Amino acid sequence: MVKVWGLVAILLFVFAGNVLSYDRPATRKNIVIHPSNNDDPTFPEQVHISLVGLDKMRISWITTKSLIMPTVVYGTESGKYEGSANATTTSYHYLLIYQSGQINDAVIGPLKPNTVYYYKCGGPDMTQEFSFKTPPPQFPIKFAVSGDLGTTEWTKSTLEHVSKWDHDVFILPGDLSYANTLQPVWDIFGRMVQPLASQRPWMVTHGNHEVENIPLFHSTPFTAYNSRWRMPYEESGSTSNLYYSFNVFGVHIIMLGSYTDFEPGSDQYQWLENDLKKVDRKTTPWLMAVVHAPWYNTNEAHQGEKESVDMKKSMETLLYKARVDVVFAGHVHAYERFNRVYQDKLDKCGPVYINIGDGGNLEGLATRYENPSPEISLFREANFGHGQLVVENATHAHWVFQRNDDDVLVQRDSVWLTSLLADSSCRI
Ligand SMILES: *[C@@H]1O[C@H](CO)[C@@H](O)[C@H](O)[C@H]1NC(C)=O
Ligand SMILES: *[C@@H]1O[C@H](CO)[C@@H](O)[C@H](O)[C@H]1NC(C)=O
Ligand SMILES: [Fe+2]
């Protein structure tokens, strides 16, 4: 009997070996983080920041009680606050059981580039000082990228890895908290990301887990996401927090929305067309896009979903004709990098597609792939981790996928990307 099972185990191992090159890490449990100062209802928590235009920053924080005059004070020296800005406050309720805290946000600036600012946010008596650094006014620019975060032990591991790397901006291609309508999980997520998101701008777009509408009970989609994670959409001419664009020095980044209208003629489509027209590759030689549901994916997970298939059909040509350099996506809980592609074929003027939806959520990894691997897919691995993109200059950027399992930086996948501007035969 033992022998039979031994044989079965060996056969299973050999068979599985085709799919899995080594033991995939298992899912880890969700973390609960309580507010750090329960008895002070004006204590600022869930602090996070985001870029607004080239020289401003939005500071967001939540308090239990509404503040009489929610304010941010800031300056370039610790303890000395020359600037101040008043915040606007919003809150929401979800079903009958959840009432959010007071969500305050204030836009501060103009700020100097590549400068550490110290700030406090809250009401009249603010105690805790935070700090952030503004992005530099020149290359290199460093982006950390990780989607599908959630609030698990793996998420914590990803964030710890990211915090060890001195990046300028964090980019999140959708699926933030995995609250899945349990609103207190949004608060846990806010507390979990604060150490990082209060220090560097977090630029996010939405995923399916942000929708959170329940027919008849809560018919408005994106209530928590739009209230808690306001992005600079007006500044880029968008009428919706669900898609927008922004610049970081020489990089123009378009944050698309997979779970809102994307068909030709839709607001998002028209906005994208206009946004692409406004891009000046002399000032922003790099052009990137971020979306949740990937347009290219050889994992067995999430095949054939309309957000991937139909959105690609609608918008791929727009991005191709604008010579977008890279498209980041999430949704599939694994890492995959493609060659330059357009309409499913190798095309030297098409974007490089990178799926990095493996930030660490509770649903676990997507380990099964189509075999054999199609020629356009260059690297795929189901592991938790994050990506590091260093835009070195107008023509060269270095991309690394870092897996959580490795304490030191192991370049699991690393590649030099060149801007399509550098290829004269792709010039528009
Ligand atoms: C903030 O609001 C107060 C009260 O309305 C006002 O006196 C102050 O000038 C405002 N501060 C800024 C920076 O706008
Ligand atoms: C851009 O960076 C790459 C990689 O470091 C380097 O080889 C190239 O010479 C640089 N280009 C310019 C114009 O400095
Ligand atoms: Fe997703």
CSV table of C-alpha atoms and ligand atoms in Angstrom, one decimal:
chain,number,residue,atom,x,y,z
A,1,MET,CA,0.0,0.0,0.0
A,2,VAL,CA,2.7,2.4,1.0
A,3,LYS,CA,4.6,1.6,-2.2
A,4,VAL,CA,1.5,2.3,-4.4
A,5,TRP,CA,1.0,5.7,-2.7
A,6,GLY,CA,4.7,6.4,-3.1
A,7,LEU,CA,4.4,5.8,-6.9
A,8,VAL,CA,1.3,7.9,-7.1
A,9,ALA,CA,3.1,10.7,-5.3
A,10,ILE,CA,6.1,10.5,-7.7
A,11,LEU,CA,3.8,10.5,-10.8
A,12,LEU,CA,1.9,13.5,-9.4
A,13,PHE,CA,5.2,15.2,-8.7
A,14,VAL,CA,6.5,14.6,-12.2
A,15,PHE,CA,3.2,15.6,-13.8
A,16,ALA,CA,2.8,18.7,-11.7
A,17,GLY,CA,6.4,19.5,-12.4
A,18,ASN,CA,5.3,20.5,-15.9
A,19,VAL,CA,3.0,23.2,-14.5
A,20,LEU,CA,4.9,24.1,-11.3
A,21,SER,CA,8.6,24.6,-11.3
A,22,TYR,CA,8.7,24.5,-7.6
A,23,ASP,CA,6.3,24.5,-4.6
A,24,ARG,CA,4.1,27.5,-4.9
A,25,PRO,CA,3.7,29.5,-1.7
A,26,ALA,CA,0.3,29.0,-0.1
A,27,THR,CA,-2.2,31.6,0.7
A,28,ARG,CA,-1.7,33.5,4.0
A,29,LYS,CA,-4.4,34.8,6.3
A,30,ASN,CA,-5.9,38.2,6.5
A,31,ILE,CA,-4.5,40.6,9.1
A,32,VAL,CA,-6.7,42.7,11.4
A,33,ILE,CA,-5.3,46.1,12.4
A,34,HIS,CA,-7.2,48.2,14.9
A,35,PRO,CA,-7.1,52.0,15.0
A,36,SER,CA,-4.0,53.1,16.9
A,37,ASN,CA,-5.7,55.7,19.0
A,38,ASN,CA,-9.2,54.6,19.8
A,39,ASP,CA,-10.0,57.1,22.5
A,40,ASP,CA,-9.2,60.2,20.4
A,41,PRO,CA,-11.9,60.6,17.8
A,42,THR,CA,-9.9,63.3,16.0
A,43,PHE,CA,-6.8,61.2,15.7
A,44,PRO,CA,-5.7,61.0,12.0
A,45,GLU,CA,-5.5,57.5,10.6
A,46,GLN,CA,-5.3,55.8,7.2
A,47,VAL,CA,-3.1,58.6,5.9
A,48,HIS,CA,-2.2,58.4,2.2
A,49,ILE,CA,-1.0,60.8,-0.4
A,50,SER,CA,-1.3,61.2,-4.2
A,51,LEU,CA,0.1,63.5,-6.9
A,52,VAL,CA,-2.0,66.4,-8.1
A,53,GLY,CA,-0.5,68.0,-11.2
A,54,LEU,CA,3.2,68.5,-11.3
A,55,ASP,CA,3.8,70.2,-8.0
A,56,LYS,CA,1.0,69.5,-5.6
A,57,MET,CA,0.1,66.6,-3.4
A,58,ARG,CA,-3.3,65.4,-2.0
A,59,ILE,CA,-3.2,64.4,1.7
A,60,SER,CA,-6.0,62.1,2.7
A,61,TRP,CA,-6.8,61.0,6.3
A,62,ILE,CA,-9.7,59.6,8.3
A,63,THR,CA,-11.0,60.6,11.7
A,64,THR,CA,-13.8,59.1,13.7
A,65,LYS,CA,-15.3,62.5,14.5
A,66,SER,CA,-15.7,65.3,12.1
A,67,LEU,CA,-13.1,68.0,12.6
A,68,ILE,CA,-14.1,71.6,13.1
A,69,MET,CA,-11.4,72.8,10.7
A,70,PRO,CA,-9.5,69.9,9.0
A,71,THR,CA,-6.2,71.2,8.0
A,72,VAL,CA,-2.8,70.1,6.8
A,73,VAL,CA,0.3,72.0,7.8
A,74,TYR,CA,3.6,71.4,6.0
A,75,GLY,CA,7.1,72.5,5.5
A,76,THR,CA,10.6,71.4,4.5
A,77,GLU,CA,11.9,71.3,8.0
A,78,SER,CA,10.7,69.0,10.7
A,79,GLY,CA,8.6,70.9,13.2
A,80,LYS,CA,8.4,74.0,11.1
A,81,TYR,CA,5.3,74.3,9.0
A,82,GLU,CA,5.2,77.3,6.7
A,83,GLY,CA,2.3,76.1,4.5
A,84,SER,CA,-1.2,75.1,5.4
A,85,ALA,CA,-4.3,74.0,3.5
A,86,ASN,CA,-7.8,73.4,4.5
A,87,ALA,CA,-9.4,70.0,3.7
A,88,THR,CA,-12.8,69.0,2.4
A,89,THR,CA,-14.5,66.2,4.2
A,90,THR,CA,-16.8,63.4,3.0
A,91,SER,CA,-18.2,60.3,4.4
A,92,TYR,CA,-20.5,57.5,3.2
A,93,HIS,CA,-22.7,54.8,4.5
A,94,TYR,CA,-23.0,51.3,3.2
A,95,LEU,CA,-26.2,49.3,3.8
A,96,LEU,CA,-27.6,50.1,7.2
A,97,ILE,CA,-24.7,48.7,9.2
A,98,TYR,CA,-21.7,50.8,8.2
A,99,GLN,CA,-21.0,54.4,8.5
A,100,SER,CA,-17.5,55.5,7.4
A,101,GLY,CA,-15.3,57.8,9.4
A,102,GLN,CA,-14.8,61.4,8.2
A,103,ILE,CA,-12.6,61.2,5.1
A,104,ASN,CA,-10.6,64.4,4.9
A,105,ASP,CA,-8.5,65.5,2.0
A,106,ALA,CA,-6.4,68.6,1.3
A,107,VAL,CA,-4.3,69.6,-1.7
A,108,ILE,CA,-1.0,71.2,-0.7
A,109,GLY,CA,1.6,73.0,-2.8
A,110,PRO,CA,3.2,74.3,-4.9
A,111,LEU,CA,6.0,72.0,-3.7
A,112,LYS,CA,9.6,71.8,-4.8
A,113,PRO,CA,10.7,68.7,-6.6
A,114,ASN,CA,12.9,66.0,-5.0
A,115,THR,CA,12.3,67.5,-1.6
A,116,VAL,CA,11.3,66.0,1.7
A,117,TYR,CA,8.2,67.6,3.3
A,118,TYR,CA,7.1,67.2,6.8
A,119,TYR,CA,3.4,67.5,7.6
A,120,LYS,CA,0.7,67.0,10.1
A,121,CYS,CA,-2.9,66.6,9.4
A,122,GLY,CA,-5.9,66.8,11.6
A,123,GLY,CA,-7.8,69.4,13.7
A,124,PRO,CA,-6.5,72.0,16.1
A,125,ASP,CA,-4.2,69.8,18.1
A,126,MET,CA,-2.2,67.7,15.8
A,127,THR,CA,0.6,65.5,17.2
A,128,GLN,CA,1.9,63.0,14.7
A,129,GLU,CA,4.3,64.2,12.1
A,130,PHE,CA,4.6,62.5,8.7
A,131,SER,CA,6.9,63.1,5.9
A,132,PHE,CA,7.0,62.4,2.1
A,133,LYS,CA,9.4,63.1,-0.7
A,134,THR,CA,8.3,64.7,-4.0
A,135,PRO,CA,9.5,63.0,-7.3
A,136,PRO,CA,12.7,64.4,-8.9
A,137,PRO,CA,12.6,66.9,-11.8
A,138,GLN,CA,14.8,64.7,-13.9
A,139,PHE,CA,15.6,61.1,-14.7
A,140,PRO,CA,15.9,58.6,-13.2
A,141,ILE,CA,12.3,58.2,-11.9
A,142,LYS,CA,11.5,55.0,-9.9
A,143,PHE,CA,8.1,53.4,-9.9
A,144,ALA,CA,7.0,50.5,-7.7
A,145,VAL,CA,4.2,48.5,-9.2
A,146,SER,CA,1.9,45.9,-7.5
A,147,GLY,CA,-1.7,45.0,-8.0
A,148,ASP,CA,-4.4,42.9,-6.2
A,149,LEU,CA,-3.0,43.7,-2.8
A,150,GLY,CA,-5.6,42.7,-0.2
A,151,THR,CA,-4.7,42.7,3.5
A,152,THR,CA,-3.0,39.4,4.1
A,153,GLU,CA,0.4,38.4,5.5
A,154,TRP,CA,1.6,38.2,1.9
A,155,THR,CA,0.4,41.8,1.4
A,156,LYS,CA,2.5,42.8,4.4
A,157,SER,CA,5.5,41.0,2.9
A,158,THR,CA,5.0,42.8,-0.4
A,159,LEU,CA,4.8,46.2,1.3
A,160,GLU,CA,7.9,45.5,3.4
A,161,HIS,CA,9.8,44.7,0.2
A,162,VAL,CA,8.6,47.8,-1.5
A,163,SER,CA,9.5,49.9,1.6
A,164,LYS,CA,13.1,48.8,1.3
A,165,TRP,CA,13.4,50.2,-2.1
A,166,ASP,CA,13.7,54.0,-2.5
A,167,HIS,CA,11.0,54.6,-5.1
A,168,ASP,CA,9.3,57.8,-6.1
A,169,VAL,CA,5.8,56.7,-6.9
A,170,PHE,CA,3.7,53.6,-6.2
A,171,ILE,CA,1.4,52.4,-8.9
A,172,LEU,CA,-1.5,50.1,-8.2
A,173,PRO,CA,-3.3,48.5,-11.2
A,174,GLY,CA,-6.5,47.8,-9.3
A,175,ASP,CA,-8.0,45.5,-6.5
A,176,LEU,CA,-7.0,47.3,-3.4
A,177,SER,CA,-8.6,46.0,-0.1
A,178,TYR,CA,-10.6,42.9,-1.1
A,179,ALA,CA,-13.2,44.2,1.4
A,180,ASN,CA,-15.9,42.5,-0.8
A,181,THR,CA,-18.5,44.8,0.7
A,182,LEU,CA,-17.3,44.3,4.3
A,183,GLN,CA,-16.5,48.0,4.8
A,184,PRO,CA,-14.3,47.7,7.9
A,185,VAL,CA,-11.8,45.9,5.7
A,186,TRP,CA,-11.3,49.1,3.8
A,187,ASP,CA,-10.2,50.7,7.1
A,188,ILE,CA,-7.8,47.8,7.8
A,189,PHE,CA,-6.3,48.3,4.3
A,190,GLY,CA,-6.0,52.0,5.0
A,191,ARG,CA,-4.1,51.4,8.2
A,192,MET,CA,-1.9,48.7,6.6
A,193,VAL,CA,-0.7,50.9,3.7
A,194,GLN,CA,-0.3,54.1,5.8
A,195,PRO,CA,3.4,53.6,6.6
A,196,LEU,CA,4.2,53.5,2.8
A,197,ALA,CA,1.3,55.5,1.4
A,198,SER,CA,1.9,58.5,3.7
A,199,GLN,CA,5.5,58.7,2.4
A,200,ARG,CA,5.2,58.3,-1.3
A,201,PRO,CA,2.3,59.1,-3.7
A,202,TRP,CA,0.1,56.1,-4.4
A,203,MET,CA,-1.6,56.3,-7.8
A,204,VAL,CA,-4.3,53.7,-8.1
A,205,THR,CA,-6.9,52.6,-10.6
A,206,HIS,CA,-9.9,50.4,-9.8
A,207,GLY,CA,-10.5,46.6,-10.2
A,208,ASN,CA,-13.5,44.4,-9.9
A,209,HIS,CA,-13.2,44.4,-6.1
A,210,GLU,CA,-13.8,48.1,-6.0
A,211,VAL,CA,-17.2,47.9,-7.6
A,212,GLU,CA,-19.1,46.7,-4.5
A,213,ASN,CA,-22.7,47.3,-5.6
A,214,ILE,CA,-25.5,45.0,-4.4
A,215,PRO,CA,-28.6,45.2,-6.6
A,216,LEU,CA,-31.5,46.6,-4.6
A,217,PHE,CA,-29.4,47.1,-1.4
A,218,HIS,CA,-26.6,49.3,-2.5
A,219,SER,CA,-27.0,50.2,-6.2
A,220,THR,CA,-24.2,52.8,-6.4
A,221,PRO,CA,-20.9,51.2,-7.5
A,222,PHE,CA,-17.4,52.3,-6.3
A,223,THR,CA,-18.8,54.1,-3.2
A,224,ALA,CA,-15.9,53.2,-0.9
A,225,TYR,CA,-13.2,53.5,-3.6
A,226,ASN,CA,-14.3,56.9,-4.8
A,227,SER,CA,-14.7,58.3,-1.3
A,228,ARG,CA,-11.4,56.9,0.0
A,229,TRP,CA,-9.1,57.0,-3.0
A,230,ARG,CA,-9.7,60.2,-4.8
A,231,MET,CA,-7.3,60.6,-7.7
A,232,PRO,CA,-6.5,63.7,-9.8
A,233,TYR,CA,-9.0,63.1,-12.5
A,234,GLU,CA,-10.2,66.7,-13.0
A,235,GLU,CA,-6.6,67.8,-13.6
A,236,SER,CA,-6.5,65.5,-16.7
A,237,GLY,CA,-9.8,66.5,-18.1
A,238,SER,CA,-11.6,63.4,-17.0
A,239,THR,CA,-15.1,63.6,-15.5
A,240,SER,CA,-14.7,60.4,-13.5
A,241,ASN,CA,-12.4,59.2,-10.7
A,242,LEU,CA,-12.4,55.8,-12.5
A,243,TYR,CA,-9.9,56.9,-15.2
A,244,TYR,CA,-7.4,59.7,-15.4
A,245,SER,CA,-3.8,60.5,-16.3
A,246,PHE,CA,-0.8,62.1,-14.7
A,247,ASN,CA,2.8,63.0,-15.4
A,248,VAL,CA,5.9,62.3,-13.4
A,249,PHE,CA,8.7,64.3,-15.0
A,250,GLY,CA,9.2,62.7,-18.5
A,251,VAL,CA,6.6,59.9,-18.0
A,252,HIS,CA,2.9,60.2,-18.9
A,253,ILE,CA,0.8,57.6,-17.3
A,254,ILE,CA,-2.8,56.8,-18.3
A,255,MET,CA,-4.9,55.0,-15.6
A,256,LEU,CA,-7.7,53.2,-17.4
A,257,GLY,CA,-10.9,51.8,-15.9
A,258,SER,CA,-11.9,48.2,-16.7
A,259,TYR,CA,-15.2,48.2,-14.9
A,260,THR,CA,-16.8,51.4,-16.4
A,261,ASP,CA,-17.8,52.1,-20.0
A,262,PHE,CA,-14.9,51.7,-22.5
A,263,GLU,CA,-16.7,51.2,-25.8
A,264,PRO,CA,-16.1,53.7,-28.7
A,265,GLY,CA,-18.2,56.7,-28.0
A,266,SER,CA,-18.2,56.3,-24.2
A,267,ASP,CA,-16.9,59.1,-22.0
A,268,GLN,CA,-13.8,57.1,-21.1
A,269,TYR,CA,-13.0,56.3,-24.8
A,270,GLN,CA,-13.4,60.0,-25.8
A,271,TRP,CA,-11.3,61.1,-22.9
A,272,LEU,CA,-8.6,58.7,-23.8
A,273,GLU,CA,-8.6,59.9,-27.4
A,274,ASN,CA,-8.2,63.5,-26.2
A,275,ASP,CA,-5.6,62.6,-23.6
A,276,LEU,CA,-3.5,60.8,-26.2
A,277,LYS,CA,-3.7,63.8,-28.5
A,278,LYS,CA,-2.4,66.1,-25.8
A,279,VAL,CA,0.7,63.9,-25.2
A,280,ASP,CA,3.9,65.7,-26.2
A,281,ARG,CA,6.7,63.1,-26.5
A,282,LYS,CA,9.3,65.8,-26.3
A,283,THR,CA,8.3,66.6,-22.7
A,284,THR,CA,7.1,63.1,-21.8
A,285,PRO,CA,9.2,60.7,-23.9
A,286,TRP,CA,7.7,57.8,-22.0
A,287,LEU,CA,4.0,56.8,-22.4
A,288,MET,CA,2.5,54.1,-20.2
A,289,ALA,CA,-1.0,52.8,-19.5
A,290,VAL,CA,-2.4,50.9,-16.5
A,291,VAL,CA,-5.5,48.8,-16.5
A,292,HIS,CA,-6.9,46.1,-14.2
A,293,ALA,CA,-8.1,43.3,-16.4
A,294,PRO,CA,-5.2,42.3,-18.7
A,295,TRP,CA,-5.5,42.5,-22.5
A,296,TYR,CA,-2.9,39.8,-22.9
A,297,ASN,CA,-2.7,36.8,-20.5
A,298,THR,CA,-1.7,33.2,-21.0
A,299,ASN,CA,-2.7,32.2,-17.5
A,300,GLU,CA,-5.8,30.0,-17.3
A,301,ALA,CA,-7.3,32.4,-14.8
A,302,HIS,CA,-9.7,35.1,-16.1
A,303,GLN,CA,-9.7,34.0,-19.7
A,304,GLY,CA,-12.3,35.5,-22.0
A,305,GLU,CA,-13.8,38.1,-19.7
A,306,LYS,CA,-15.4,41.0,-21.5
A,307,GLU,CA,-13.4,43.5,-19.5
A,308,SER,CA,-10.3,42.1,-21.1
A,309,VAL,CA,-11.6,41.0,-24.5
A,310,ASP,CA,-14.0,43.9,-25.3
A,311,MET,CA,-11.8,46.6,-23.8
A,312,LYS,CA,-8.8,45.4,-25.8
A,313,LYS,CA,-11.0,45.4,-28.9
A,314,SER,CA,-12.1,48.9,-28.2
A,315,MET,CA,-8.9,50.6,-27.1
A,316,GLU,CA,-5.9,48.6,-28.3
A,317,THR,CA,-5.5,50.5,-31.6
A,318,LEU,CA,-5.7,53.9,-29.8
A,319,LEU,CA,-2.8,52.9,-27.6
A,320,TYR,CA,-0.9,51.3,-30.5
A,321,LYS,CA,-1.2,54.3,-32.7
A,322,ALA,CA,0.0,56.6,-29.9
A,323,ARG,CA,3.0,54.3,-29.4
A,324,VAL,CA,2.4,53.5,-25.8
A,325,ASP,CA,5.5,51.9,-24.4
A,326,VAL,CA,4.2,49.7,-21.6
A,327,VAL,CA,0.8,48.5,-20.4
A,328,PHE,CA,0.6,47.3,-16.8
A,329,ALA,CA,-2.3,45.1,-15.6
A,330,GLY,CA,-3.4,43.2,-12.6
A,331,HIS,CA,-6.4,40.8,-12.0
A,332,VAL,CA,-4.5,37.6,-12.7
A,333,HIS,CA,-2.6,36.7,-9.5
A,334,ALA,CA,0.7,35.9,-11.1
A,335,TYR,CA,3.5,37.6,-13.0
A,336,GLU,CA,3.7,37.7,-16.8
A,337,ARG,CA,5.7,39.7,-19.3
A,338,PHE,CA,5.0,39.9,-23.0
A,339,ASN,CA,7.0,41.0,-25.9
A,340,ARG,CA,5.9,44.0,-27.9
A,341,VAL,CA,2.5,43.0,-29.4
A,342,TYR,CA,-0.4,44.4,-31.4
A,343,GLN,CA,-3.5,42.4,-32.3
A,344,ASP,CA,-2.0,39.2,-30.8
A,345,LYS,CA,1.1,39.3,-32.9
A,346,LEU,CA,4.7,40.4,-32.4
A,347,ASP,CA,4.9,44.0,-33.4
A,348,LYS,CA,8.0,46.1,-32.7
A,349,CYS,CA,5.9,49.3,-32.4
A,350,GLY,CA,3.4,47.8,-30.0
A,351,PRO,CA,3.4,48.1,-26.2
A,352,VAL,CA,5.2,45.7,-23.8
A,353,TYR,CA,2.4,44.1,-21.7
A,354,ILE,CA,3.2,43.3,-18.1
A,355,ASN,CA,0.7,41.6,-15.6
A,356,ILE,CA,1.6,42.1,-12.0
A,357,GLY,CA,-1.5,41.2,-10.1
A,358,ASP,CA,0.3,39.3,-7.4
A,359,GLY,CA,0.5,41.7,-4.5
A,360,GLY,CA,-0.7,39.2,-2.0
A,361,ASN,CA,-4.5,38.9,-1.6
A,362,LEU,CA,-6.5,36.1,0.1
A,363,GLU,CA,-7.6,34.4,-3.1
A,364,GLY,CA,-4.1,33.1,-3.7
A,365,LEU,CA,-2.0,32.6,-6.8
A,366,ALA,CA,-3.1,31.6,-10.3
A,367,THR,CA,-0.7,28.8,-11.1
A,368,ARG,CA,-2.0,27.2,-14.3
A,369,TYR,CA,-0.9,28.4,-17.7
A,370,GLU,CA,-1.7,27.6,-21.3
A,371,ASN,CA,0.8,25.2,-22.7
A,372,PRO,CA,2.9,25.5,-24.7
A,373,SER,CA,3.6,29.1,-23.9
A,374,PRO,CA,2.8,31.3,-26.9
A,375,GLU,CA,5.8,33.0,-28.5
A,376,ILE,CA,4.6,36.5,-27.5
A,377,SER,CA,4.8,35.6,-23.8
A,378,LEU,CA,8.4,36.0,-22.6
A,379,PHE,CA,8.3,35.3,-18.8
A,380,ARG,CA,5.6,33.9,-16.5
A,381,GLU,CA,5.7,32.9,-12.9
A,382,ALA,CA,3.0,32.5,-10.3
A,383,ASN,CA,4.5,34.1,-7.2
A,384,PHE,CA,3.7,37.0,-4.9
A,385,GLY,CA,5.8,40.1,-5.4
A,386,HIS,CA,6.1,43.6,-6.9
A,387,GLY,CA,7.7,45.3,-9.9
A,388,GLN,CA,10.4,48.0,-10.0
A,389,LEU,CA,10.6,50.2,-13.0
A,390,VAL,CA,13.5,52.6,-13.1
A,391,VAL,CA,13.2,55.1,-16.0
A,392,GLU,CA,16.8,55.9,-16.5
A,393,ASN,CA,16.6,58.4,-19.3
A,394,ALA,CA,14.4,59.4,-22.3
A,395,THR,CA,15.2,56.1,-24.1
A,396,HIS,CA,16.0,53.4,-21.5
A,397,ALA,CA,14.1,51.9,-18.5
A,398,HIS,CA,15.0,48.9,-16.4
A,399,TRP,CA,12.2,46.6,-15.2
A,400,VAL,CA,12.6,44.0,-12.4
A,401,PHE,CA,10.1,41.6,-11.0
A,402,GLN,CA,10.9,40.9,-7.3
A,403,ARG,CA,9.4,37.9,-5.6
A,404,ASN,CA,8.5,38.1,-1.9
A,405,ASP,CA,10.2,34.8,-1.1
A,406,ASP,CA,13.6,36.4,-1.5
A,407,ASP,CA,14.8,38.6,1.2
A,408,VAL,CA,17.4,40.2,-1.0
A,409,LEU,CA,16.6,41.5,-4.5
A,410,VAL,CA,16.6,38.5,-6.8
A,411,GLN,CA,16.1,39.6,-10.3
A,412,ARG,CA,13.5,36.9,-11.1
A,413,ASP,CA,12.8,38.7,-14.3
A,414,SER,CA,14.6,41.7,-15.5
A,415,VAL,CA,14.7,43.5,-18.8
A,416,TRP,CA,15.8,46.7,-20.4
A,417,LEU,CA,12.9,48.5,-22.1
A,418,THR,CA,13.4,51.1,-24.7
A,419,SER,CA,11.1,54.0,-25.4
A,420,LEU,CA,9.3,53.7,-28.8
A,421,LEU,CA,10.6,57.2,-29.5
A,422,ALA,CA,14.1,55.7,-29.7
A,423,ASP,CA,13.0,53.5,-32.7
A,424,SER,CA,12.8,55.8,-35.7
A,425,SER,CA,10.8,53.3,-37.7
A,426,CYS,CA,8.0,53.5,-35.1
A,427,ARG,CA,7.9,57.3,-35.1
A,428,ILE,CA,4.4,58.6,-35.6
B,1,LIG,C1,-8.9,77.9,6.1
B,1,LIG,O1,-10.1,78.3,6.6
B,1,LIG,C2,-10.1,79.3,7.5
B,1,LIG,C3,-11.5,79.5,8.1
B,1,LIG,O2,-12.4,79.6,7.1
B,1,LIG,C4,-9.5,80.6,6.9
B,1,LIG,O3,-9.4,81.6,7.8
B,1,LIG,C5,-8.1,80.3,6.4
B,1,LIG,O4,-7.6,81.4,5.6
B,1,LIG,C6,-8.2,79.1,5.4
B,1,LIG,N1,-6.8,78.7,5.1
B,1,LIG,C7,-6.4,78.5,3.8
B,1,LIG,C8,-5.0,78.2,3.7
B,1,LIG,O5,-7.1,78.7,2.9
B,2,LIG,C1,20.3,55.9,-21.3
B,2,LIG,O1,20.6,54.9,-20.4
B,2,LIG,C2,21.2,53.8,-21.0
B,2,LIG,C3,21.2,52.7,-19.9
B,2,LIG,O2,21.9,53.2,-18.8
B,2,LIG,C4,22.5,54.1,-21.6
B,2,LIG,O3,23.1,53.0,-22.2
B,2,LIG,C5,22.3,55.2,-22.6
B,2,LIG,O4,23.6,55.6,-23.1
B,2,LIG,C6,21.6,56.4,-22.0
B,2,LIG,N1,21.3,57.4,-23.0
B,2,LIG,C7,21.7,58.6,-22.9
B,2,LIG,C8,21.3,59.5,-24.0
B,2,LIG,O5,22.3,59.1,-21.9
B,3,FE,FE,-9.4,41.6,-10.1
